[in-house]
PDB file of C-alpha atoms and ligand atoms in Angstrom:
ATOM      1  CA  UNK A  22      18.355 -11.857   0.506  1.00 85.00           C
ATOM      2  CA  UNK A  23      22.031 -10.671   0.411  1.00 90.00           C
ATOM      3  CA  UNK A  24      23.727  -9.013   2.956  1.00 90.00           C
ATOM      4  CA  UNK A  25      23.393  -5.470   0.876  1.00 89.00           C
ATOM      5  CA  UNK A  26      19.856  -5.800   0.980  1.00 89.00           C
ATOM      6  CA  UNK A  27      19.175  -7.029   4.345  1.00 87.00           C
ATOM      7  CA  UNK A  28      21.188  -3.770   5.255  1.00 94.00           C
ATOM      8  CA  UNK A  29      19.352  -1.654   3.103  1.00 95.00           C
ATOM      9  CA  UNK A  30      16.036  -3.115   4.776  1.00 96.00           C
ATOM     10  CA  UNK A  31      17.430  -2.300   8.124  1.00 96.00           C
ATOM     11  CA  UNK A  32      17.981   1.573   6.763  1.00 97.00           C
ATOM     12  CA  UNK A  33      14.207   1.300   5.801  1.00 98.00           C
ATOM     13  CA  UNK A  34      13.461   0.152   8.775  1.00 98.00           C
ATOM     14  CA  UNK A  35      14.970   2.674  11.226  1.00 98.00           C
ATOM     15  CA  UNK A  36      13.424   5.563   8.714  1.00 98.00           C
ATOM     16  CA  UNK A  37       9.776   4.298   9.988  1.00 98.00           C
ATOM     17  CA  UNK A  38       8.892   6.412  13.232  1.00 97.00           C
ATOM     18  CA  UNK A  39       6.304   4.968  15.598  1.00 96.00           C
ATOM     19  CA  UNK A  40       4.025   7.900  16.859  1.00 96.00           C
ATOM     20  CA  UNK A  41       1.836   6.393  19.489  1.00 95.00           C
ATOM     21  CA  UNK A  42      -1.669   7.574  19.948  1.00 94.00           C
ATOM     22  CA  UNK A  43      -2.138   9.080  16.400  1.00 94.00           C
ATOM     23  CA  UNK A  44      -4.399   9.416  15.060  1.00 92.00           C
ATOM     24  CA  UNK A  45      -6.641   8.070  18.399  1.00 90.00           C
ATOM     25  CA  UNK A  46      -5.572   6.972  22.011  1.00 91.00           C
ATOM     26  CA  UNK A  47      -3.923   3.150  21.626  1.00 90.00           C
ATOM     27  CA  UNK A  48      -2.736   3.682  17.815  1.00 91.00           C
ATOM     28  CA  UNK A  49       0.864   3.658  16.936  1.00 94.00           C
ATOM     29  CA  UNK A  50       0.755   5.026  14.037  1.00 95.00           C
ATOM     30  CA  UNK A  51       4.236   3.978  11.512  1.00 97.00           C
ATOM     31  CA  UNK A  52       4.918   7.163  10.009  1.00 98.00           C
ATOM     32  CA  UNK A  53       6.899   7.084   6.793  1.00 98.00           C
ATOM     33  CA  UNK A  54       7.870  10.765   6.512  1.00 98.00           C
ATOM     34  CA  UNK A  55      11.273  10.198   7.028  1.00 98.00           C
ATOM     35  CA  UNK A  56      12.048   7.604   4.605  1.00 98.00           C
ATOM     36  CA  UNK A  57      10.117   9.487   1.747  1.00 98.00           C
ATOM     37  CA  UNK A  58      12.313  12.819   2.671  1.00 98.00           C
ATOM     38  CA  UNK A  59      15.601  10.426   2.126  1.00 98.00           C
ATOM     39  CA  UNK A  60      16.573  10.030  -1.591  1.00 97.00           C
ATOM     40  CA  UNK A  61      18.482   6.881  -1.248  1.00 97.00           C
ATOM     41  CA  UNK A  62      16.097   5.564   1.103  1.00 98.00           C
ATOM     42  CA  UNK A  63      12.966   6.534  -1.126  1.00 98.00           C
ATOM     43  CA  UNK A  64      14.791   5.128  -4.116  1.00 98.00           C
ATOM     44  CA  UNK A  65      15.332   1.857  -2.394  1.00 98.00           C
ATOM     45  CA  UNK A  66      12.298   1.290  -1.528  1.00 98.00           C
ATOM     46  CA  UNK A  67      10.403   1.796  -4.316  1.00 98.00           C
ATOM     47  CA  UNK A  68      12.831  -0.258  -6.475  1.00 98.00           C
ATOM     48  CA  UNK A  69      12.133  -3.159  -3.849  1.00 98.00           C
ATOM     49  CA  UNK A  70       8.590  -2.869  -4.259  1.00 98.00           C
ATOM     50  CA  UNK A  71       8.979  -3.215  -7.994  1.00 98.00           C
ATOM     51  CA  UNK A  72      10.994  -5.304  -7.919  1.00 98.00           C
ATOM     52  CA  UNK A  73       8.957  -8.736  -7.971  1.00 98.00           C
ATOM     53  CA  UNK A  74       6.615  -7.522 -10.388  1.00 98.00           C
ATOM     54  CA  UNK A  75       8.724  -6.090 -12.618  1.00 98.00           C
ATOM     55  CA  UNK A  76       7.940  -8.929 -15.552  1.00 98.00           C
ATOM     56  CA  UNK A  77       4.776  -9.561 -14.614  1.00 98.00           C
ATOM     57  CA  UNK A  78       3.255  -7.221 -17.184  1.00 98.00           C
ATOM     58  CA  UNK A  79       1.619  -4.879 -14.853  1.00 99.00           C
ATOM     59  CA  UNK A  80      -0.453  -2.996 -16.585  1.00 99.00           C
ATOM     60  CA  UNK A  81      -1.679  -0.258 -13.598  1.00 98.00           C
ATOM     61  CA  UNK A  82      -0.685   0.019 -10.637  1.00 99.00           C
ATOM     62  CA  UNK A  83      -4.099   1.034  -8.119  1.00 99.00           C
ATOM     63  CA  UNK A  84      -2.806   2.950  -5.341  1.00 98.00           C
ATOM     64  CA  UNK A  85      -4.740   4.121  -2.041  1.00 98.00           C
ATOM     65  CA  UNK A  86      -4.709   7.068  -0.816  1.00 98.00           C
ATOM     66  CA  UNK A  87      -2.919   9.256   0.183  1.00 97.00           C
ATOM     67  CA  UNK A  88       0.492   7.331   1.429  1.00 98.00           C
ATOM     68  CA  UNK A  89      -0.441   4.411  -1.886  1.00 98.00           C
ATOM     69  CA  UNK A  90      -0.147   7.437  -3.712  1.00 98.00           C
ATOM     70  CA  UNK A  91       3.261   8.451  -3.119  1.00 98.00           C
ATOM     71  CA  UNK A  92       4.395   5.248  -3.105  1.00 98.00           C
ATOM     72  CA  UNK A  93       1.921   4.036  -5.801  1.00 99.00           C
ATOM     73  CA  UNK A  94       2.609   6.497  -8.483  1.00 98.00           C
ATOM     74  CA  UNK A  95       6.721   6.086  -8.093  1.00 99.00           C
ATOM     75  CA  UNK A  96       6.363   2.037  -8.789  1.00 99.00           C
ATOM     76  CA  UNK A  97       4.128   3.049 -11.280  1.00 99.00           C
ATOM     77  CA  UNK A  98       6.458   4.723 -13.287  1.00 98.00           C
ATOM     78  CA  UNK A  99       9.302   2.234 -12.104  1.00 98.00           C
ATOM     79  CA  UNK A 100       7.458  -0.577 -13.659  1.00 98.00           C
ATOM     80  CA  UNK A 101       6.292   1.183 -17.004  1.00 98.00           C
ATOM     81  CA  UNK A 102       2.794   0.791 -15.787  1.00 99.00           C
ATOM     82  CA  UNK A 103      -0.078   3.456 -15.521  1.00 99.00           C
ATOM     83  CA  UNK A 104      -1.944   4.773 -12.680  1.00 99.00           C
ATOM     84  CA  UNK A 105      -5.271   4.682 -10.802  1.00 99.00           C
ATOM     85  CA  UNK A 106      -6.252   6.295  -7.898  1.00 99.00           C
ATOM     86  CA  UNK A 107      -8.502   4.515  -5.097  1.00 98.00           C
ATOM     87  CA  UNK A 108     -10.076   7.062  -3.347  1.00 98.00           C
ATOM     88  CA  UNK A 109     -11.890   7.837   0.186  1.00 98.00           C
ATOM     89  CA  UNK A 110     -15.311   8.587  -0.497  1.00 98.00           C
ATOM     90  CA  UNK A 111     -16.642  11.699  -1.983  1.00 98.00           C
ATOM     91  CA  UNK A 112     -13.320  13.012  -3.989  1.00 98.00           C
ATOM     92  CA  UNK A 113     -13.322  11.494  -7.241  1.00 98.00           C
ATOM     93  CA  UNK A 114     -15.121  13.869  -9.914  1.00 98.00           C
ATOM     94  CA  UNK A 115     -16.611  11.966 -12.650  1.00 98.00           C
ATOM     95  CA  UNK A 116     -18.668   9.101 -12.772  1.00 98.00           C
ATOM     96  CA  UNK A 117     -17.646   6.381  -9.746  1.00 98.00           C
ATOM     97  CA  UNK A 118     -18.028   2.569  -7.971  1.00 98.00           C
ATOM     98  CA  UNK A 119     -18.006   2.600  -4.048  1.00 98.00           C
ATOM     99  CA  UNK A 120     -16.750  -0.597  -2.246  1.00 98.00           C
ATOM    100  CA  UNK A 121     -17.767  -0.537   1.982  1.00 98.00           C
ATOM    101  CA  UNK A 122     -15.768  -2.150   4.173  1.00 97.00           C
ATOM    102  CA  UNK A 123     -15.703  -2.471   8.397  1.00 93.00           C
ATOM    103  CA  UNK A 124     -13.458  -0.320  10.449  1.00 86.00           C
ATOM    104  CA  UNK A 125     -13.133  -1.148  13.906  1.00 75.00           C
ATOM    105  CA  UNK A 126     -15.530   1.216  14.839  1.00 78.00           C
ATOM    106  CA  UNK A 127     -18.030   1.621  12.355  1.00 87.00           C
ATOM    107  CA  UNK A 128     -17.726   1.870   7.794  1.00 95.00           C
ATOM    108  CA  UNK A 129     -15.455   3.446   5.386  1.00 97.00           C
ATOM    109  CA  UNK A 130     -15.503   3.770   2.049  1.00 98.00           C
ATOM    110  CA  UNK A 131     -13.475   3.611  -1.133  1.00 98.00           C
ATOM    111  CA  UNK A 132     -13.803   4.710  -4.386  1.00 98.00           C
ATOM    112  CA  UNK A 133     -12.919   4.530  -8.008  1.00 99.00           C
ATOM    113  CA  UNK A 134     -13.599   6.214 -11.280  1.00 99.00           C
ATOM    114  CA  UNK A 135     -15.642   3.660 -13.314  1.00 98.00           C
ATOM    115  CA  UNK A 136     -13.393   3.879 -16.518  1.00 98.00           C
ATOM    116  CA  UNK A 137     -10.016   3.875 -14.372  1.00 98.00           C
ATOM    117  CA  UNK A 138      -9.643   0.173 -15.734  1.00 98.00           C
ATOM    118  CA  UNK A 139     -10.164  -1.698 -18.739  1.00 98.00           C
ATOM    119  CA  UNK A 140     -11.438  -5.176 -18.412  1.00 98.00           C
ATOM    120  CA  UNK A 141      -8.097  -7.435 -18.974  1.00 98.00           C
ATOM    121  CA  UNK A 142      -6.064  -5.119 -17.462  1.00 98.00           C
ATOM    122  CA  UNK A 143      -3.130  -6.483 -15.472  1.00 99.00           C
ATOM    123  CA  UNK A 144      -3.232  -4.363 -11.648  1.00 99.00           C
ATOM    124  CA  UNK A 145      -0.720  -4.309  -8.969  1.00 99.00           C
ATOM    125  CA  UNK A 146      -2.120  -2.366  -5.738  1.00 99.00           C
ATOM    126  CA  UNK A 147       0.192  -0.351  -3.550  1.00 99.00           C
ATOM    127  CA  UNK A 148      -0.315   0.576  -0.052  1.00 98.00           C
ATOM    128  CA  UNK A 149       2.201   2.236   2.317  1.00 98.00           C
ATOM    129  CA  UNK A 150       0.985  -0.497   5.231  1.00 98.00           C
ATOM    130  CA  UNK A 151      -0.901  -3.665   5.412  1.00 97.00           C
ATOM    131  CA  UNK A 152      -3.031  -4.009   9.155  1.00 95.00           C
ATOM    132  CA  UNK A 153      -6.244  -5.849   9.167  1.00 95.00           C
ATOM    133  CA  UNK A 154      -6.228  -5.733   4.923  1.00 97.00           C
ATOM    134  CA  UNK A 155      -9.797  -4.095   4.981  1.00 97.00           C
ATOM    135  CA  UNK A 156      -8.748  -1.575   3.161  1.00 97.00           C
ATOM    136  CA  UNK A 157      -6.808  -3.619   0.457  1.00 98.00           C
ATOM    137  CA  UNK A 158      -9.746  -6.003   0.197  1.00 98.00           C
ATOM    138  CA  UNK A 159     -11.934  -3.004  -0.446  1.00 98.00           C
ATOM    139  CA  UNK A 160     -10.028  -1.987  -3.322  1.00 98.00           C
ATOM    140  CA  UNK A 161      -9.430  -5.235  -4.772  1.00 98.00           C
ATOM    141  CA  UNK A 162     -12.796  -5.232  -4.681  1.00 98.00           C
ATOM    142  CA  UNK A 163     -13.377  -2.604  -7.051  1.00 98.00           C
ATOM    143  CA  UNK A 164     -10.337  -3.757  -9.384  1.00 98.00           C
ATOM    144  CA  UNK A 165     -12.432  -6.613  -9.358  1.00 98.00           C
ATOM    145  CA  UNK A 166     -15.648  -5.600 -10.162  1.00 98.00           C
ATOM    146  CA  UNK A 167     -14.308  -2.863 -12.961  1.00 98.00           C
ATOM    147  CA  UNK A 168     -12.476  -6.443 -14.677  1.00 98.00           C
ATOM    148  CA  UNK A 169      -8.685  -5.934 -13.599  1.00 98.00           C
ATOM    149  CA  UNK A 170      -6.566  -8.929 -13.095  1.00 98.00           C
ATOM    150  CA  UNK A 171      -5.023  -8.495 -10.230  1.00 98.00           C
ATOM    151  CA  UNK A 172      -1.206  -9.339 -10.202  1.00 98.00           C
ATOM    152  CA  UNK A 173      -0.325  -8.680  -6.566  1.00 98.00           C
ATOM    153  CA  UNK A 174      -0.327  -6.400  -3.577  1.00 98.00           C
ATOM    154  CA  UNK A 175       2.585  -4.309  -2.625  1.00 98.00           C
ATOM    155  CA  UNK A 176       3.390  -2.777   0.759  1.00 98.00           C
ATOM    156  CA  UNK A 177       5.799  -1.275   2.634  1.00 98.00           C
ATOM    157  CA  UNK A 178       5.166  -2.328   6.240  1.00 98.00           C
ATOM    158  CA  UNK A 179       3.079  -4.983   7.152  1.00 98.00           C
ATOM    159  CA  UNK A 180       1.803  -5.289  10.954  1.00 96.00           C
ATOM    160  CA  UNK A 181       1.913  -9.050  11.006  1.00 95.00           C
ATOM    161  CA  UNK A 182       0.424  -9.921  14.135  1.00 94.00           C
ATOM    162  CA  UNK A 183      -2.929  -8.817  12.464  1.00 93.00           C
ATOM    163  CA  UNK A 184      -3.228 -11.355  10.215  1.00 94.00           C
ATOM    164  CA  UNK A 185      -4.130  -8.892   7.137  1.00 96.00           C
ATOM    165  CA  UNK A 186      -2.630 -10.902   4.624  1.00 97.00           C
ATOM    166  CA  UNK A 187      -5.604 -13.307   5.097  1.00 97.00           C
ATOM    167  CA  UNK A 188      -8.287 -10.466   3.534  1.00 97.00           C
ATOM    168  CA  UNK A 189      -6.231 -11.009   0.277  1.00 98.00           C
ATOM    169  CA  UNK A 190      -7.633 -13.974  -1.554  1.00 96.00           C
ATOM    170  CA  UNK A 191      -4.826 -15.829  -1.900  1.00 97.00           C
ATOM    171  CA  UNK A 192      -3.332 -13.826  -4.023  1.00 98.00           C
ATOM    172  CA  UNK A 193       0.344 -12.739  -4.023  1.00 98.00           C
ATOM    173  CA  UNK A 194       1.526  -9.944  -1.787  1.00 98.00           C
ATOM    174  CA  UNK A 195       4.996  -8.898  -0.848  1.00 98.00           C
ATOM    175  CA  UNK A 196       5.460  -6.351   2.180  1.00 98.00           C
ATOM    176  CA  UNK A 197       9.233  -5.219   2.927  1.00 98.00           C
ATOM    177  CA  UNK A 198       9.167  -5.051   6.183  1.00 98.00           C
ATOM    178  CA  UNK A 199       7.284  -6.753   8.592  1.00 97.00           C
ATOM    179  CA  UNK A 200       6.921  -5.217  11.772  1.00 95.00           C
ATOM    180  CA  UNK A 201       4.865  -5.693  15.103  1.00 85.00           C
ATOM    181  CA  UNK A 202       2.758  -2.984  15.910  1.00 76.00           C
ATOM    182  CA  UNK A 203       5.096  -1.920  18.620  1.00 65.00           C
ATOM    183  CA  UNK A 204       7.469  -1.380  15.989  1.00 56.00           C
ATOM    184  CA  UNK A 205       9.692  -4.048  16.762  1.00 53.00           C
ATOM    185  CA  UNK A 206      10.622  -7.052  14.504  1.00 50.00           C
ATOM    186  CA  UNK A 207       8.177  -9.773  13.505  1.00 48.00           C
TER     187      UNK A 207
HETATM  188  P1  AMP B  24      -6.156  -1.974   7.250  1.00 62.18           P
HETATM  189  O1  AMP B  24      -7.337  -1.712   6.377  1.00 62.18           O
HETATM  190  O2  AMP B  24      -6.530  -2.297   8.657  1.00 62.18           O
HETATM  191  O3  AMP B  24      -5.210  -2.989   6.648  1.00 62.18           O
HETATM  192  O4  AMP B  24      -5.356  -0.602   7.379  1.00 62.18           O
HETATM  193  C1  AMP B  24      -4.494  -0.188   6.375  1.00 62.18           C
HETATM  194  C2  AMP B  24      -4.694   1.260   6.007  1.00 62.18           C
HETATM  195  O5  AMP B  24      -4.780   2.082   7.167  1.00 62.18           O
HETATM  196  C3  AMP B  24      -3.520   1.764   5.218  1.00 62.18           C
HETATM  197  O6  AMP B  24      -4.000   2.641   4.200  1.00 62.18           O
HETATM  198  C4  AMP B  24      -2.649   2.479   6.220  1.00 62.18           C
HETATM  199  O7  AMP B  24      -2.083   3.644   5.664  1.00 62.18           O
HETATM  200  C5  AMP B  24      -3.573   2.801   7.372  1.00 62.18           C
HETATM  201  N1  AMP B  24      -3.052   2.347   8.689  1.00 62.18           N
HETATM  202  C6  AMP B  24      -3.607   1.398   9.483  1.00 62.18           C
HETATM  203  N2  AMP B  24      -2.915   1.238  10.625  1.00 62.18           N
HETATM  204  C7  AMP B  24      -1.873   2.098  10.545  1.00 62.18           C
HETATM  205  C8  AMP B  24      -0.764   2.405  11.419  1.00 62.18           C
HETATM  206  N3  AMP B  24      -0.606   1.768  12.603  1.00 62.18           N
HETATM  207  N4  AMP B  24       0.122   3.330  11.020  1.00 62.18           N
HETATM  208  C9  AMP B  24      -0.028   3.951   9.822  1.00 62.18           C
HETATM  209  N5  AMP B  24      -1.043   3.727   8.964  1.00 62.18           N
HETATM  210  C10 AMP B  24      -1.961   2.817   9.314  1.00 62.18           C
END
């Protein structure tokens, strides 16, 4: 990395809030509100998250809601690509696949429209944050089972004392900023 981007990393990093005990007692939650509500910052950071994909033909980019959305939908367009939407259970209107996955306390669910990707089709997923990677795993799943090839997973923050990166399947990921989940520096 040059020394312009390791500076504008260290912008993106001090525009990530730590709110601790959201949403439940003993979470610090990284809130990204800040960084979205900053043009340059927003713009930076969705150009780095493009950025290693950007010939890799990415046909769709799969984000999860609701932060993968935000994020999702402006790499999206950066890239060229379309979009779908991975869903929490229960929103999506028309006709649907589910994928489970293990919370620490119990199931969640995600869900995608069953014609949101053509077999073939070349998917990059987008999450705001990477923690235990159930949830990522969850919706590769469904890329997978609807016959995307998934190209890579993109995220903004990844807690890397979890080990997420594991749930992945090998498969490439890039995360701009790792952080512990105290919010200091990997
Ligand atoms: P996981 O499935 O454990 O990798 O969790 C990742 C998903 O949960 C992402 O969609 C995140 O938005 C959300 N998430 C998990 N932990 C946090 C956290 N500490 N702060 C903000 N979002 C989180």
């Amino acid at each position: 990395m040059t020394i312009q981007e390791l500076d504008v990393m260290e912008r993106l990093r001090s525009l990530i809030r730590d709110v601790p005990d959201f949403p439940r007692p003993g979470i610090v939650f990284k809130d990204i509100t800040l960084l979205l509500g900053d043009r340059a910052a927003f713009t930076a950071a969705v150009s780095a998250l493009a950025q290693p994909y950007r010939d890799e033909g990415v046909d769709l980019v799969a984000g999860i809601e609701s932060r993968g959305f935000i994020l999702g939908g402006a790499v999206a367009d950066r890239l060229g690509a379309g979009f779908a939407l991975v869903r929490k259970e229960g929103r999506l209107p028309s006709t649907r696949i589910s994928q489970a996955y293990s919370l620490e306390y119990g199931e969640a669910v995600v869900e995608m429209h069953a014609d949101a990707i053509k077999p073939g089709e070349r998917v990059l997923i987008v999450d705001d944050l990477l923690a235990t990677g159930g949830t990522a795993a969850a919706a590769a799943a469904l890329v997978d089972r609807l016959g995307g090839d998934i190209v890579g997973f993109a995220f903004l923050i990844e807690l890397s004392a979890l080990g997420g990166s594991a749930a992945l399947g090998g498969r490439p990921y890039t995360a701009l900023l790792p952080m512990k989940t105290d919010g200091g520096i990997a």
